[in-house]
Tab-separated table of C-alpha atoms in Angstrom:
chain	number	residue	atom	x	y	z
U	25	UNK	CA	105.598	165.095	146.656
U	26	UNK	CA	104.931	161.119	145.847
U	27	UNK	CA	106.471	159.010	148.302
U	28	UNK	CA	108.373	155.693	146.401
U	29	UNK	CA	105.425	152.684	147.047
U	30	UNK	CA	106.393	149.676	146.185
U	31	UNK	CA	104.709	147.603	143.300
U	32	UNK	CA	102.542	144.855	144.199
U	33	UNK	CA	101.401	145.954	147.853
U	34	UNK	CA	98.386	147.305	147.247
U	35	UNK	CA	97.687	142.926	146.474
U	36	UNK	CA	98.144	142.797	150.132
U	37	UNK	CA	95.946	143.475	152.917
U	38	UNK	CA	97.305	144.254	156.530
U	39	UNK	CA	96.650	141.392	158.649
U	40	UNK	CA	93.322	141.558	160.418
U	41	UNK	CA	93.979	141.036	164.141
U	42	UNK	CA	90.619	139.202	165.916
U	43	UNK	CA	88.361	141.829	167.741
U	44	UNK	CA	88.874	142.839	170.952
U	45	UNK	CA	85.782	142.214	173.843
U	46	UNK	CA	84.736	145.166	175.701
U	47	UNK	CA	84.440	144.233	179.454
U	48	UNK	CA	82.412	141.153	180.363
U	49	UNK	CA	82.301	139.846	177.156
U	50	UNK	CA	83.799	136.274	175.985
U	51	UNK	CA	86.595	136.945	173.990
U	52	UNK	CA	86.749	133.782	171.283
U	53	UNK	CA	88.220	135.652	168.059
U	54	UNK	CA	91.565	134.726	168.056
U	55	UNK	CA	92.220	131.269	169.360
U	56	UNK	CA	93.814	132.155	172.477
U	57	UNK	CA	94.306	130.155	175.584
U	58	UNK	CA	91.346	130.993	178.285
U	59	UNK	CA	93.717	130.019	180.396
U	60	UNK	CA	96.091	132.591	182.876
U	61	UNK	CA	99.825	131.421	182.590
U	62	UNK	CA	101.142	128.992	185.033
U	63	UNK	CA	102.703	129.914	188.292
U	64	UNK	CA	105.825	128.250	187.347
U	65	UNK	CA	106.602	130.214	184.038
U	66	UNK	CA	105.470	133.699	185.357
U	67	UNK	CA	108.402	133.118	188.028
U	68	UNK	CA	111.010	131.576	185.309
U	69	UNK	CA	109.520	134.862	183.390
U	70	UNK	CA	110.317	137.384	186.397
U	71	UNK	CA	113.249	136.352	187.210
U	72	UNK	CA	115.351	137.431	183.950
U	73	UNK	CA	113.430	140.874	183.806
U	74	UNK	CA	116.507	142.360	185.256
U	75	UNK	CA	118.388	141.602	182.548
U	76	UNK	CA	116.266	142.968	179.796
U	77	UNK	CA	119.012	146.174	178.781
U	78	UNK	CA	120.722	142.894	177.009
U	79	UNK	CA	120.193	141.258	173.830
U	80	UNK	CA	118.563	137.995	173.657
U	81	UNK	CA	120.595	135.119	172.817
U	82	UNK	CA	119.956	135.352	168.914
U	83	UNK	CA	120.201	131.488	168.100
U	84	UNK	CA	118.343	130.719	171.024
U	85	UNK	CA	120.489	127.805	172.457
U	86	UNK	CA	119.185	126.934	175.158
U	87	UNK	CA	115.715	126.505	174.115
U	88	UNK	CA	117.214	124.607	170.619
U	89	UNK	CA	119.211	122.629	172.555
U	90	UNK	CA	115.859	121.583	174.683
U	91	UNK	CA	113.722	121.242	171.680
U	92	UNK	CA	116.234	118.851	169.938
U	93	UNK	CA	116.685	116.550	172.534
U	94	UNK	CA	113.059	116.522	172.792
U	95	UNK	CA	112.298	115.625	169.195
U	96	UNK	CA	115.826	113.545	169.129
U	97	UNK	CA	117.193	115.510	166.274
U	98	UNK	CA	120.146	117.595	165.686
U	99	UNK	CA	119.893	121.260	166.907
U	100	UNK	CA	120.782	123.110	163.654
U	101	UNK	CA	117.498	121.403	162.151
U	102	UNK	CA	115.869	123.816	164.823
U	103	UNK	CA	114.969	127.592	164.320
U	104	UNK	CA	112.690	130.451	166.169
U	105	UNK	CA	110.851	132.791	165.334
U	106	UNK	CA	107.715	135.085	166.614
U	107	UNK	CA	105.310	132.665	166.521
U	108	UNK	CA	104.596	130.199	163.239
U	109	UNK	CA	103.416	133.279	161.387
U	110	UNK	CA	107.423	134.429	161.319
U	111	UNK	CA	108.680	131.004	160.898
U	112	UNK	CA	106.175	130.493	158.097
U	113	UNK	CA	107.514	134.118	156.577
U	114	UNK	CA	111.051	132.538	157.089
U	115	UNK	CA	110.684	129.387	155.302
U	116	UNK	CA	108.730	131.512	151.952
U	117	UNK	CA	111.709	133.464	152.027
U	118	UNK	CA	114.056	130.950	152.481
U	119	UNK	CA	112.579	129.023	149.520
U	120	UNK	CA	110.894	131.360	146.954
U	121	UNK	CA	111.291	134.272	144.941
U	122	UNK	CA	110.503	135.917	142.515
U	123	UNK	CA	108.801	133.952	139.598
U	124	UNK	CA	107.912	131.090	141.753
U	125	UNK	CA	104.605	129.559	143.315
U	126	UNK	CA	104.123	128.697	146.668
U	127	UNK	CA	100.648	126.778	147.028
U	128	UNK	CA	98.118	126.453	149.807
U	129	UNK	CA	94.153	125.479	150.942
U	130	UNK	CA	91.706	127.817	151.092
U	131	UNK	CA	90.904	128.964	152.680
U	132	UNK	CA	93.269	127.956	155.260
U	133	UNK	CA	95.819	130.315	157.529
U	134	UNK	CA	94.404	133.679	156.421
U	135	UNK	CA	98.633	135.012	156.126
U	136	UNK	CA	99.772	132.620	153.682
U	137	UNK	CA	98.828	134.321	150.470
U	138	UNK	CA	99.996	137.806	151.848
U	139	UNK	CA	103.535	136.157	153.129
U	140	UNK	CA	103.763	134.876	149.775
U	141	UNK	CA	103.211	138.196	147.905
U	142	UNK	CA	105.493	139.993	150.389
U	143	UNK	CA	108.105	137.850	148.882
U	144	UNK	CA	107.529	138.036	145.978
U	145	UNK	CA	106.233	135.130	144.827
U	146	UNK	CA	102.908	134.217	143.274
U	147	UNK	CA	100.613	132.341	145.874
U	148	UNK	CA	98.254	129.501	144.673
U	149	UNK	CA	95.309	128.550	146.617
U	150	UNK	CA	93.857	125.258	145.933
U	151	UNK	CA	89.909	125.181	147.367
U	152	UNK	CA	88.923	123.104	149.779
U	153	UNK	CA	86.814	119.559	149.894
U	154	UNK	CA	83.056	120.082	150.262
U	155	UNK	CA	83.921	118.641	154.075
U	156	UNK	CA	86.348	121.750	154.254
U	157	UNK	CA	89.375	119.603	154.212
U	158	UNK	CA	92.253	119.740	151.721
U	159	UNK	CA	91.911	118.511	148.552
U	160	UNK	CA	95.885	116.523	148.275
U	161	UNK	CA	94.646	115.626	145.020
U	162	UNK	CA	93.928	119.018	143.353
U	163	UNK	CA	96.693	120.331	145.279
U	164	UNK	CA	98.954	117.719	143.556
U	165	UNK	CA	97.531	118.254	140.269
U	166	UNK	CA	98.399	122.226	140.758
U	167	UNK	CA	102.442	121.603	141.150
U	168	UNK	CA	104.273	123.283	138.523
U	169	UNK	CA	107.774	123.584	137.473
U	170	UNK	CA	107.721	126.871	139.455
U	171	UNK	CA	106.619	125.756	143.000
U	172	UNK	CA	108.791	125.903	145.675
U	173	UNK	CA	106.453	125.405	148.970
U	174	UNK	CA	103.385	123.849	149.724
U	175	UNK	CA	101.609	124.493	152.844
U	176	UNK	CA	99.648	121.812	154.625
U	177	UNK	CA	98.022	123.407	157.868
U	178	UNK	CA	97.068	120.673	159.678
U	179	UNK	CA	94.796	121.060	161.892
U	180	UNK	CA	93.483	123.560	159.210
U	181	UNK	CA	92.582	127.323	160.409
U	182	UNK	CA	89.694	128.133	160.393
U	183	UNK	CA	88.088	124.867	159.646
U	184	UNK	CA	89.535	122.690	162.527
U	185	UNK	CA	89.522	119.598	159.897
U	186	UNK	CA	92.811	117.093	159.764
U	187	UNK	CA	94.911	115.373	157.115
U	188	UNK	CA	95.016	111.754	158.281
U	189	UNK	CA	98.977	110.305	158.795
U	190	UNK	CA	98.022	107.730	156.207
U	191	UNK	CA	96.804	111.011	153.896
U	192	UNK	CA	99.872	112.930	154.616
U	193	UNK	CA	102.546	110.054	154.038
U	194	UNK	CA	100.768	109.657	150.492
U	195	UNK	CA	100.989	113.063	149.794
U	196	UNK	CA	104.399	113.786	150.937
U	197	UNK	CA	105.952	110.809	148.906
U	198	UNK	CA	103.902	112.032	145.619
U	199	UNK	CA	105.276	115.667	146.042
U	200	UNK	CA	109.100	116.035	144.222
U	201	UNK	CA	111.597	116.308	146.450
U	202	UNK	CA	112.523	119.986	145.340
U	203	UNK	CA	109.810	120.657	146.772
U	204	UNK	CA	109.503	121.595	149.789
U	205	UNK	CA	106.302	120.242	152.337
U	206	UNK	CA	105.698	123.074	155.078
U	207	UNK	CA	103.460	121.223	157.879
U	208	UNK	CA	102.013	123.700	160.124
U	209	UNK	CA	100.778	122.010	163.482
U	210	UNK	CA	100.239	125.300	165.632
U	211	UNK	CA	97.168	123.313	166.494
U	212	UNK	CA	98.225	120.213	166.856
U	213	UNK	CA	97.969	119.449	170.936
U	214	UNK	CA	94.517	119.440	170.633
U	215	UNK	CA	94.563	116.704	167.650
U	216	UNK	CA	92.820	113.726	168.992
U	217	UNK	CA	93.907	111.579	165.622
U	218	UNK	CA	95.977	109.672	164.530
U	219	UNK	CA	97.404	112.863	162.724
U	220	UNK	CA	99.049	114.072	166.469
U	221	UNK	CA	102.858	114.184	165.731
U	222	UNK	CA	102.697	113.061	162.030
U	223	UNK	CA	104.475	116.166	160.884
U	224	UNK	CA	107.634	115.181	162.733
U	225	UNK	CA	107.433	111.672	161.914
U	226	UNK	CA	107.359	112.584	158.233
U	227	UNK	CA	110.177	114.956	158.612
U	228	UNK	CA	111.844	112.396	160.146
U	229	UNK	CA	111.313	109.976	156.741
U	230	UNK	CA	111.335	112.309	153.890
U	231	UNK	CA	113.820	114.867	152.987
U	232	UNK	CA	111.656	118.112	152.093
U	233	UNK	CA	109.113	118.176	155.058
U	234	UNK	CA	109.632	120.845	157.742
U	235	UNK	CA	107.310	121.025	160.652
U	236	UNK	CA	105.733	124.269	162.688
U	237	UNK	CA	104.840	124.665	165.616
U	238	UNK	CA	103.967	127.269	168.417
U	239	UNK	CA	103.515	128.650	171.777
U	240	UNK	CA	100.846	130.285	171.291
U	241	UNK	CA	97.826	128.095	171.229
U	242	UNK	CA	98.294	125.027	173.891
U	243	UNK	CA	100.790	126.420	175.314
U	244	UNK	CA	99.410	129.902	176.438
U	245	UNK	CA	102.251	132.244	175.400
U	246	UNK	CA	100.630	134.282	172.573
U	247	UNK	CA	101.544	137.371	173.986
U	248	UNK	CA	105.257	136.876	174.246
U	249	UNK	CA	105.882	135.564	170.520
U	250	UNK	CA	107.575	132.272	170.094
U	251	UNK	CA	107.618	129.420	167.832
U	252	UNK	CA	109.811	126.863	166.438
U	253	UNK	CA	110.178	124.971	162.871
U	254	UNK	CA	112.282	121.917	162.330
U	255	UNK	CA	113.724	121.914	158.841
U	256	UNK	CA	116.410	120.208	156.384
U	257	UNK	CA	119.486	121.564	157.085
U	258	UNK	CA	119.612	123.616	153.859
U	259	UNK	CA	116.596	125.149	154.715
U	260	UNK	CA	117.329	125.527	158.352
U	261	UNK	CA	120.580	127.565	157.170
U	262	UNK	CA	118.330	130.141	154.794
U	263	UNK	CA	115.935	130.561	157.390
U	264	UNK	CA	118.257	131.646	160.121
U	265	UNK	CA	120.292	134.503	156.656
U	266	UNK	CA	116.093	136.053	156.854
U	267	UNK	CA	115.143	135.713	160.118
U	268	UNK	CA	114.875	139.355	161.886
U	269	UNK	CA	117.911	139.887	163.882
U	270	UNK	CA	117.051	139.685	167.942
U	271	UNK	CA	113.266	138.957	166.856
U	272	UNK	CA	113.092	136.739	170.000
U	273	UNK	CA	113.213	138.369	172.981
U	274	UNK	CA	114.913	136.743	176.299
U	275	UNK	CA	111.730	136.783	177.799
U	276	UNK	CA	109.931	134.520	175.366
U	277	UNK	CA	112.783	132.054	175.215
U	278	UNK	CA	112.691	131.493	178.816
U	279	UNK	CA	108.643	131.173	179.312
U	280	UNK	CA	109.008	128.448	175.956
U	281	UNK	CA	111.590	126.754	178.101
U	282	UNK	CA	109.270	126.513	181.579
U	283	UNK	CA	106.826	125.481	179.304
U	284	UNK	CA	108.266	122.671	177.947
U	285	UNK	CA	109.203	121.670	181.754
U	286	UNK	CA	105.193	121.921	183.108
U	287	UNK	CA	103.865	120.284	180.484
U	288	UNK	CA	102.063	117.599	182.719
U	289	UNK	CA	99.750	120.463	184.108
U	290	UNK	CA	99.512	121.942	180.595
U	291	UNK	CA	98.121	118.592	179.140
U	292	UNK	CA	95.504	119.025	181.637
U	293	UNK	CA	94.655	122.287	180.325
U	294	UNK	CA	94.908	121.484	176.875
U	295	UNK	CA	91.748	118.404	177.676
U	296	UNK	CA	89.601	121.061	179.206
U	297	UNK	CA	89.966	123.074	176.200
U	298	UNK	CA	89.334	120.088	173.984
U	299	UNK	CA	86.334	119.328	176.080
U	300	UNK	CA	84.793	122.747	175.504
U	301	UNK	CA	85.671	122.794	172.152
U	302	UNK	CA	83.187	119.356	171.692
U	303	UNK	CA	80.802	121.167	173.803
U	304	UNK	CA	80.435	124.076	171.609
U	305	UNK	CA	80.157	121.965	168.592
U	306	UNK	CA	77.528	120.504	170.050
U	307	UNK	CA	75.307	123.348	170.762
U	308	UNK	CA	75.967	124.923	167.126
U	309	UNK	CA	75.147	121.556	165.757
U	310	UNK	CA	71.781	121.269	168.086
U	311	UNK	CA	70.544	124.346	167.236
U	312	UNK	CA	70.682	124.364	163.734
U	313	UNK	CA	73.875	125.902	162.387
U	314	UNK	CA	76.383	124.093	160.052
U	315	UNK	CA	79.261	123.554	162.431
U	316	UNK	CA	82.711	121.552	161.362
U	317	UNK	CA	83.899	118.832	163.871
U	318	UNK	CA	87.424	120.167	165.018
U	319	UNK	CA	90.364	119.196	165.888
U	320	UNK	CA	91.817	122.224	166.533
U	321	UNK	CA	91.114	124.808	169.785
U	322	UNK	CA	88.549	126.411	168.077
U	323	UNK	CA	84.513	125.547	165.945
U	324	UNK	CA	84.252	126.886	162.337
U	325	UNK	CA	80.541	127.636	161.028
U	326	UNK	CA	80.050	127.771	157.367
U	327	UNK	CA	77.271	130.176	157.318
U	328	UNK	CA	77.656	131.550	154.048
U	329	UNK	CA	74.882	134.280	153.545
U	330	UNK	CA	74.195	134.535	157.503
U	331	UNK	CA	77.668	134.918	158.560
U	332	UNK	CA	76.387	138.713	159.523
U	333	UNK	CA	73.433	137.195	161.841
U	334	UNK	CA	75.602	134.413	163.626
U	335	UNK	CA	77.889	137.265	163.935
U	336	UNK	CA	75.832	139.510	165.631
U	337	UNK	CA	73.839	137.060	167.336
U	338	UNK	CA	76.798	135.924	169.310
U	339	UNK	CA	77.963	139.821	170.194
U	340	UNK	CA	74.594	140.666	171.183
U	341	UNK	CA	74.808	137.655	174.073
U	342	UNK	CA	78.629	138.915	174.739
U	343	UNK	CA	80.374	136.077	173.021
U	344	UNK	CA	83.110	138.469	170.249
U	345	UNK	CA	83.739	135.771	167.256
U	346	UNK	CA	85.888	136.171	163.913
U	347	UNK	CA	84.035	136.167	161.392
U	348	UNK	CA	84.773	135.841	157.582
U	349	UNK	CA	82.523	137.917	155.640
U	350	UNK	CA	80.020	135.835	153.134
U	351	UNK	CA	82.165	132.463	154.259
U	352	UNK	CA	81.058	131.973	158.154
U	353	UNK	CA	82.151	132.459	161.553
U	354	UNK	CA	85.124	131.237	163.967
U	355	UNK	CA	84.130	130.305	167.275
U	356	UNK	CA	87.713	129.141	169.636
U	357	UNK	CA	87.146	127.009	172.301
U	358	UNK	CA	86.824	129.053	175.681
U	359	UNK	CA	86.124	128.413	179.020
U	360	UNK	CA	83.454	126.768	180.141
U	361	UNK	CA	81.978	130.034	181.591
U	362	UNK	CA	82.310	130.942	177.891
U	363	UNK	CA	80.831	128.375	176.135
U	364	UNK	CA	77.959	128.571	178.738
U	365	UNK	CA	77.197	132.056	177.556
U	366	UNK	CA	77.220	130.671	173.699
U	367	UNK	CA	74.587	128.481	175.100
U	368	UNK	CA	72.808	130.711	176.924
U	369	UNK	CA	72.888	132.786	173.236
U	370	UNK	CA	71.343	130.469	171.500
U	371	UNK	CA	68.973	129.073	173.986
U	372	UNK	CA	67.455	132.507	173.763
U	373	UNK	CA	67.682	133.112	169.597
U	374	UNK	CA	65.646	129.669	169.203
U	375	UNK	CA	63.127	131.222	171.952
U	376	UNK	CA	62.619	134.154	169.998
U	377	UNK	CA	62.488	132.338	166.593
C-alpha cells in the first residue's frame, strides 16, 4: 500500500537543527545565548507553572499590549509566534500562494526557501555581494509581477553583514507597494550600526514593511519559543487566520514579558557577547582564515573547499560549529571560556603547521 505524499516535498529538506556538544565541549552551532536565564524571569516563569492544565491566552494580550506601548504603535499591528521562524512562516502564508515568488539572499536564513515551498510558492534567491552582503540592486532587478515578499535579514544569517538605514530606506521606497518588505532583525541587539532599529523606523514610514524579531538570540529564551512581528494591519489580520492555534504557550509569554522588564541587565549581557564576538573575529582573522566582520551574535568563515578542515579542526579542540558544506563554517559568539578554547585551537593548528 502507497501512502498519499504530497507533490513538491521531496524540494524540501527537514530543517537541520545545529549539532549538539558532547560534555565539555563549547557548544557554538546554533547562535544561542551562553548565558543561563536571569533570576528574575525563572521566578516570573515558576510562578504560572501551576496553571499549565489551561490554554494560553491565544492573542497574547498582555505581552501585545507591552510590546505596543513599547514600539508606540497600535496592538493589532502586533502578532506571536514560535520564534521568527513561525512568524516568518506566517507572513509567506499570509501573503503568497500558489503561482507567486517570494525572494531572498543567499544564502541568508537557511528556512526561507523551504517556508516558501511549503506554501506553495516559488522561492527566489538572489546571491550575495562578493562582501557577503545583499545585493538590493539584483534583488530589485529580480521583482516580477508575481512577487509577493521579499526578505531582508538584517543582520544576515550566517554572514553577520548589515544593510545600512540609508541602504534600506532606498530599497524600501524602490520596492512597489504590493509588495510586501519582511525585515528580519532576530539579530539585531547586537547591531552596533546605524542599522539598530531601522526596521521599525521604516515600518513606521512606509506602508509594506513588517519587522521580526525574537527572543531567542539577545534575549536568552530559545528554548521556550517566542517571537513577535509588527505588520500592516492587513497583514497583521492574515497572519493571526494561519497562525497555529495555542502555538504560544503561557510559559513563553510570561518569560518574553520579564524580559522586556530586565532589560538593563540584559544589555549588559548582550555587550559581553558582542565583545566575544570581536574577539573571535579576531583570532580567525590572525590566523589566517577568511572571517566576515559581524554584526550579529555569531563569526561566519567562508572557507569554501576547507570548510571540512575548519570543521574538524574546531571539534577536535572541543569547540562544535555549523558548518555549511563546500560554503564555510558558523562560529556564534560564546563565552569567553569559549572563545578561549577557539584560541587555544588554533594556537595549536598554527604550531603544528
Amino acid at each position: 500500500m502507497t501512502l498519499p505524499s504530497r507533490a513538491g516535498l521531496d524540494a524540501v529538506p527537514a530543517y537541520r537543527q545545529g549539532r549538539s556538544a558532547p560534555d565539555g565541549a563549547s557548544k557554538l552551532s546554533s547562535n544561542e545565548s551562553p548565558h543561563t536565564p536571569l533570576a528574575s524571569v525563572v521566578d516570573a516563569v515558576q510562578r504560572r507553572l501551576g496553571g499549565i492544565n489551561r490554554y494560553p491566552d491565544m492573542s497574547a494580550a498582555a505581552l501585545r499590549e507591552a510590546l505596543a506601548a513599547r514600539y508606540g504603535v497600535d496592538e493589532a499591528l502586533i502578532t506571536v509566534g514560535a520564534g521568527s521562524v513561525e512568524l516568518a512562516a506566517q507572513l509567506i502564508h499570509a501573503v503568497a500562494g500558489e503561482g507567486d515568488e517570494v525572494m531572498f539572499a543567499w544564502r541568508s536564513f537557511e528556512a526561507y526557501p523551504s517556508l516558501v515551498r511549503i506554501a506553495g510558492a516559488t522561492p527566489v534567491a538572489v546571491p550575495l555581494t562578493a562582501e557577503h552582503a545583499h545585493d538590493l540592486d539584483a534583488m530589485l532587478a529580480a521583482i516580477t509581477p508575481r512577487t509577493r515578499a521579499i526578505f531582508v535579514c538584517n543582520p544576515n544569517n550566517p554572514t553577520g553583514t548589515v544593510v545600512t538605514a540609508a541602504e534600506l530606506e532606498e530599497f524600501v521606497a524602490a520596492v512597489p507597494h504590493d509588495v510586501l518588505v519582511v525585515i528580519d532583525e532576530a539579530y539585531v541587539h547586537f547591531d552596533r550600526t546605524d542599522s539598530y532599529g531601522a526596521g521599525i523606523e521604516l515600518f513606521r514610514r512606509h506602508p509594506h514593511v513588517a519587522v521580526l524579531h525574537t527572543f531567542s538570540k539577545a534575549y536568552g529564551l530559545a528554548g521556550l519559543r517566542i517571537g513577535y512581528a509588527i505588520s500592516p494591519l492587513e497583514v497583521a489580520e492574515n497572519q493571526r487566520k494561519v497562525a497555529v492555534p495555542f502555538g504560544v504557550t503561557d510559559l513563553a509569554q510570561t518569560a518574553a514579558r520579564a524580559s522586556l522588564d530586565a532589560e538593563v541587565e540584559l544589555a549588559a549581557r548582550i555587550d559581553e557577547v558582542v565583545a566575544q564576538r570581536d574577539r573571535l573575529h579576531a583570532l580567525l582573522v590572525e590566523a589566517g582564515w577568511p572571517a566576515v566582520a559581524s554584526q550579529a551574535n555569531f563569526v561566519w568563515v567562508p572557507a569554501g573547499e576547507r570548510t571540512e578542515e575548519l570543521e574538524a579542526l574546531l571539534r577536535e579542540g572541543g569547540v562544535i560549529a555549523r558548518a555549511f558544506p563546500g560554503e564555510g563554517v558558523r562560529i556564534s559568539s560564546g563565552s569567553e571560556e569559549d572563545i578561549d578554547r577557539v584560541a587555544a585551537t588554533l594556537v595549536r593548528a598554527e604550531a603544528i603547521a
